[in-house]
XYZ file of C-alpha atoms in Angstrom:
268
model
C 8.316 -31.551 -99.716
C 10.574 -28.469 -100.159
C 10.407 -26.756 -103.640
C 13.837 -26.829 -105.591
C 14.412 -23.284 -104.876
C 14.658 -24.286 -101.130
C 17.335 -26.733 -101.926
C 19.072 -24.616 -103.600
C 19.695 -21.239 -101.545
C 22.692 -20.403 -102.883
C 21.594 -20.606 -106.791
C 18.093 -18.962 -106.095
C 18.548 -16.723 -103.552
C 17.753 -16.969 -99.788
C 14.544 -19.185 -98.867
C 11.614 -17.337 -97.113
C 12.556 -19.157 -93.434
C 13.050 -16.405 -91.416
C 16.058 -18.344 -89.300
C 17.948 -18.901 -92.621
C 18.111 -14.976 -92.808
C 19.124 -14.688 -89.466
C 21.976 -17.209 -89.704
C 22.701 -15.614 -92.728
C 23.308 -12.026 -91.031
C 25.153 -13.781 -87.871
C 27.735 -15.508 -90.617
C 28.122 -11.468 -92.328
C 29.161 -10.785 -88.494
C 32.503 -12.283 -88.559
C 33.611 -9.876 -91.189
C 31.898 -6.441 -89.888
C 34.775 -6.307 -86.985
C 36.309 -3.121 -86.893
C 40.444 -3.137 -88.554
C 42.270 -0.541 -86.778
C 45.483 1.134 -89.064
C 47.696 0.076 -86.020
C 46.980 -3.377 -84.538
C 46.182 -3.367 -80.922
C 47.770 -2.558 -78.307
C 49.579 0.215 -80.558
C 49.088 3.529 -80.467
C 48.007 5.525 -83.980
C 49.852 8.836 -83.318
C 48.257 10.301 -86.599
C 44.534 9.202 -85.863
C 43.002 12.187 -86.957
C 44.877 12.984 -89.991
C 46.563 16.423 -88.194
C 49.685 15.692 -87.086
C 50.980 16.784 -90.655
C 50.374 20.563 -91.905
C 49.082 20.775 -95.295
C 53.183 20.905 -96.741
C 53.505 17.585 -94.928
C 55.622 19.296 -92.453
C 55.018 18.081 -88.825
C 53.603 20.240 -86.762
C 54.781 21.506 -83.391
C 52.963 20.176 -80.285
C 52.813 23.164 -78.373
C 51.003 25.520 -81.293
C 48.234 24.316 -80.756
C 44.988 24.175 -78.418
C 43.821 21.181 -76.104
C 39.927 20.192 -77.500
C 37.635 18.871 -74.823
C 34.837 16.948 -75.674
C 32.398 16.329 -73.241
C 29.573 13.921 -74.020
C 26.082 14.090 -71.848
C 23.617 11.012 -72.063
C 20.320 12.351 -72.330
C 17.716 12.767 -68.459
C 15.035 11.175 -69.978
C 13.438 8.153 -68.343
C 11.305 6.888 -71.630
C 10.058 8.884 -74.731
C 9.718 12.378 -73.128
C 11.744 14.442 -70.954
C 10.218 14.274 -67.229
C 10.220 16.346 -64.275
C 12.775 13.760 -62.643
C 14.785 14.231 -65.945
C 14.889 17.774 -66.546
C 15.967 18.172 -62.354
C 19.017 15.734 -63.905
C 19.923 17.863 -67.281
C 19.896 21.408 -64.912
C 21.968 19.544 -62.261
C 24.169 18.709 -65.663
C 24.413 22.017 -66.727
C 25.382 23.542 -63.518
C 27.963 20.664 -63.097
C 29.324 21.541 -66.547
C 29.524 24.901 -65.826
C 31.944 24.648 -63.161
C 33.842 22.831 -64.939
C 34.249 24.507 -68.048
C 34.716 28.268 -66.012
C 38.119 28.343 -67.524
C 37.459 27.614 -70.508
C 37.315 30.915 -72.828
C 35.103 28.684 -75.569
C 32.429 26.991 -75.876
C 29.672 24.851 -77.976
C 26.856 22.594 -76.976
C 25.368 20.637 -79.543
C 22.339 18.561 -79.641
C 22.905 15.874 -81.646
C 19.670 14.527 -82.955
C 16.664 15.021 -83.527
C 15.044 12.788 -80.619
C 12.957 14.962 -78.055
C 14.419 14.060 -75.090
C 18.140 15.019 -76.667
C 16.881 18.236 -77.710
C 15.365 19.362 -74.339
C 18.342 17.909 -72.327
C 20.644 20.156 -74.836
C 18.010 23.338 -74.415
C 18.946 23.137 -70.301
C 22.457 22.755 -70.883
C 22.906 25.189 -73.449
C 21.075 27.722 -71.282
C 23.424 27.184 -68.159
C 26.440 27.194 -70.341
C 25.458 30.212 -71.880
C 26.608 28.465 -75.437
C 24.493 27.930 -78.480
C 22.825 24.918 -79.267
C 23.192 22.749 -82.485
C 21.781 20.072 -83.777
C 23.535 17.113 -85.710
C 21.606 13.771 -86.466
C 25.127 11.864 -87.394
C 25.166 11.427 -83.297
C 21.644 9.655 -83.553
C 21.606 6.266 -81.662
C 21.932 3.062 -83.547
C 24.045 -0.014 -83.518
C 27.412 1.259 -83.889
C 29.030 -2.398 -84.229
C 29.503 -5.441 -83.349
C 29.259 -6.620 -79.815
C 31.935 -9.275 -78.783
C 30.680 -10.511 -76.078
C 26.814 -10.567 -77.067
C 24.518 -11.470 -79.915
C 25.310 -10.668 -83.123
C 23.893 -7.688 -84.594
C 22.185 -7.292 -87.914
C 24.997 -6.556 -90.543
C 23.384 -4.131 -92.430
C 22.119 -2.235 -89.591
C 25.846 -2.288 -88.484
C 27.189 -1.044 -92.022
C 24.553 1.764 -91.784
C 24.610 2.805 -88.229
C 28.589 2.244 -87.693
C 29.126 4.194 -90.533
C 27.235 7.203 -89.858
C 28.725 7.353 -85.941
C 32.348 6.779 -87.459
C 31.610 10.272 -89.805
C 30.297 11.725 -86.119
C 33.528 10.715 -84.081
C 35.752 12.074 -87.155
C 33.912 15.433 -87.181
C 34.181 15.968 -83.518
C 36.833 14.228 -82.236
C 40.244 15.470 -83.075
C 43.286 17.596 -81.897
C 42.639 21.434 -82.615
C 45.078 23.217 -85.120
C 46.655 26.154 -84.203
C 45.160 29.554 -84.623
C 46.824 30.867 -87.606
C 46.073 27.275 -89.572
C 42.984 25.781 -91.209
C 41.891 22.738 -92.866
C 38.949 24.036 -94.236
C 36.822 22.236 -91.310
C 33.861 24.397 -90.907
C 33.719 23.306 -87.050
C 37.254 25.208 -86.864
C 35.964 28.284 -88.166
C 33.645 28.500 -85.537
C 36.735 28.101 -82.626
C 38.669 30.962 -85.120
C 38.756 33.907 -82.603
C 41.111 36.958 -81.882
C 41.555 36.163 -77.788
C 45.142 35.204 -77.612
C 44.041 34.522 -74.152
C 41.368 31.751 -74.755
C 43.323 28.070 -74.372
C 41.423 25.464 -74.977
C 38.355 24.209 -77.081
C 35.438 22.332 -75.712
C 32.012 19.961 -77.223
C 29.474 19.666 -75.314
C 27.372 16.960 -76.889
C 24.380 15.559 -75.793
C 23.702 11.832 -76.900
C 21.912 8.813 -76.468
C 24.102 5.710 -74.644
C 25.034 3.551 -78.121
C 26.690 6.709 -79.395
C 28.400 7.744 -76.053
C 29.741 3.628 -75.794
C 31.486 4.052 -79.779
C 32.626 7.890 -79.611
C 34.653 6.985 -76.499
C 36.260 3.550 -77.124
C 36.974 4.969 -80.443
C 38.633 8.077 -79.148
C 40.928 5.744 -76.817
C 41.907 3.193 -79.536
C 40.471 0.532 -78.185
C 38.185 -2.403 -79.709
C 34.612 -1.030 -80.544
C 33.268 -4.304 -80.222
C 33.207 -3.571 -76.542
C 30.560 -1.267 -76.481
C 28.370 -3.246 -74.750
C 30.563 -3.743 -71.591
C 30.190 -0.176 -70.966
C 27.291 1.746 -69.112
C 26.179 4.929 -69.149
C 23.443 6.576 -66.980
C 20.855 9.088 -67.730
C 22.702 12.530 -67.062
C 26.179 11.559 -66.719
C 29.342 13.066 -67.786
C 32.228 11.218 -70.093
C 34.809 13.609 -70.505
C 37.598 13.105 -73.211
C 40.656 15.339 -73.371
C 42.676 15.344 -76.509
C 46.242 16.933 -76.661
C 47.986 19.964 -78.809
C 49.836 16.363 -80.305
C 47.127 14.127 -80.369
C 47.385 12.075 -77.365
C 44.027 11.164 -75.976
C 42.905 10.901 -72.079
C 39.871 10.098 -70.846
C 38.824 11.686 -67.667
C 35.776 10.506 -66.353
C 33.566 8.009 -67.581
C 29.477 8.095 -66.968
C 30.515 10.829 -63.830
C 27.180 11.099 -61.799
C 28.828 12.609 -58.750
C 26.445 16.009 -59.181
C 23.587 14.291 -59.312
C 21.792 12.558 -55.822
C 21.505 8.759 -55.379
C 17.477 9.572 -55.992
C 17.338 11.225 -59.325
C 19.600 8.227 -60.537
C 16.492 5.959 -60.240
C 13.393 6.356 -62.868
C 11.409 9.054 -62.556
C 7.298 7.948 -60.762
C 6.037 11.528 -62.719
């Protein structure tokens, strides 16, 4: 016979049956789904908190710089970077050194701690000639819920989707323009003297969860559609965000440098 505890959950707490917890965390779902300022299909013009100067006065368009934020899912085929992986992160770096030539700036950031992030970052950072950094807010995790798919764990969603929400706010935003600062130590680092240097760009190196949130984020669109995205080992996603804040994606998992072959797992 059940003990009176059993009977009564709600008075005594949850009952050891593992499916009760389960149900419990699929009912918490409903209530974890993300509540954007401007319902959808609108577009927030003041996402990122900049399109104000500290007086409140608006600030001109065409002051500032375009940011470009570039995010790299990591070569590896399992725990460790292989040969077949580290052929994909130089072909990476070489690919996003042509295209970021013009570009007078530049950072590439490891994001976490994982091995296979850091040593994908290492060969970019070398062929970009940038420094490399290293950020564990970009870790991967579950950054919400998935509509359509199972339901996630709500406190692993409150944990995770919190932490890659602080990541997409640090990194993804319009630039300010050179003779302004918010006190955002990532600005200081962009704070040169070449009148001549135009743009910004992130290089960051992540794992696929992160790369799903960061972008559907960036665009305004429903996070709970992370799942429907892919992203394979090596690609490029490449997000462009405007002197006034509009956002454009570019590409989206690019693996045009890399050969149909290194796009399969690695045998070594």
């Amino acid at each position: 016979a059940a003990s009176w505890c059993e009977e009564r959950p709600r008075r005594c707490g949850a009952p050891r049956n593992p499916m009760y917890r389960r149900l419990t965390a699929s009912a918490d779902a409903t209530s974890a789904i993300f509540q954007p300022r401007q319902p959808y299909p609108h577009w927030d013009g003041n996402w990122d908190h900049r399109s104000l100067d500290s007086r409140g006065v608006p600030r001109e368009a065409a002051s500032g710089r375009r940011r470009h934020v570039i995010l790299v899912c990591h070569c590896a085929d399992g725990t460790a970077l292989s040969g077949g992986g580290r052929a994909r992160a130089v072909a990476t770096g070489e690919r996003l050194r042509e295209m970021t030539s013009s570009v007078a700036t530049a950072r590439c950031r490891c994001v976490h701690a994982s091995p296979t992030a850091v040593e994908t970052a290492d060969l970019i950072a070398a062929a970009l000639g940038a420094p490399r950094m290293v950020d564990p807010q970009l870790a991967e995790g579950v950054p919400s819920q998935a509509i359509p798919g199972p339901p996630q764990h709500s406190a692993v969603v409150f944990r995770d989707g919190a932490r890659l929400e602080a990541a997409f706010r640090r990194y993804l935003k319009r630039s300010l323009p050179r003779d302004e600062t918010d006190l955002d130590a990532d600005d200081d680092q962009f704070a040169i003297d070449d009148d001549e240097c135009s743009d910004e760009l992130d290089v960051l190196v992540c794992q696929p969860n992160a790369i799903r949130y960061l972008f559907l984020r960036a665009l305004q669109l429903p996070p709970e559609a992370w799942l429907r995205l892919d992203t394979k080992p090596g690609s490029i996603t490449h997000i462009v965000i405007a002197h006034d804040g509009l956002v454009t994606a570019h590409s989206l998992s690019d693996t045009g440098h890399l050969d149909g072959a290194s796009l399969l797992p690695s045998a070594d």
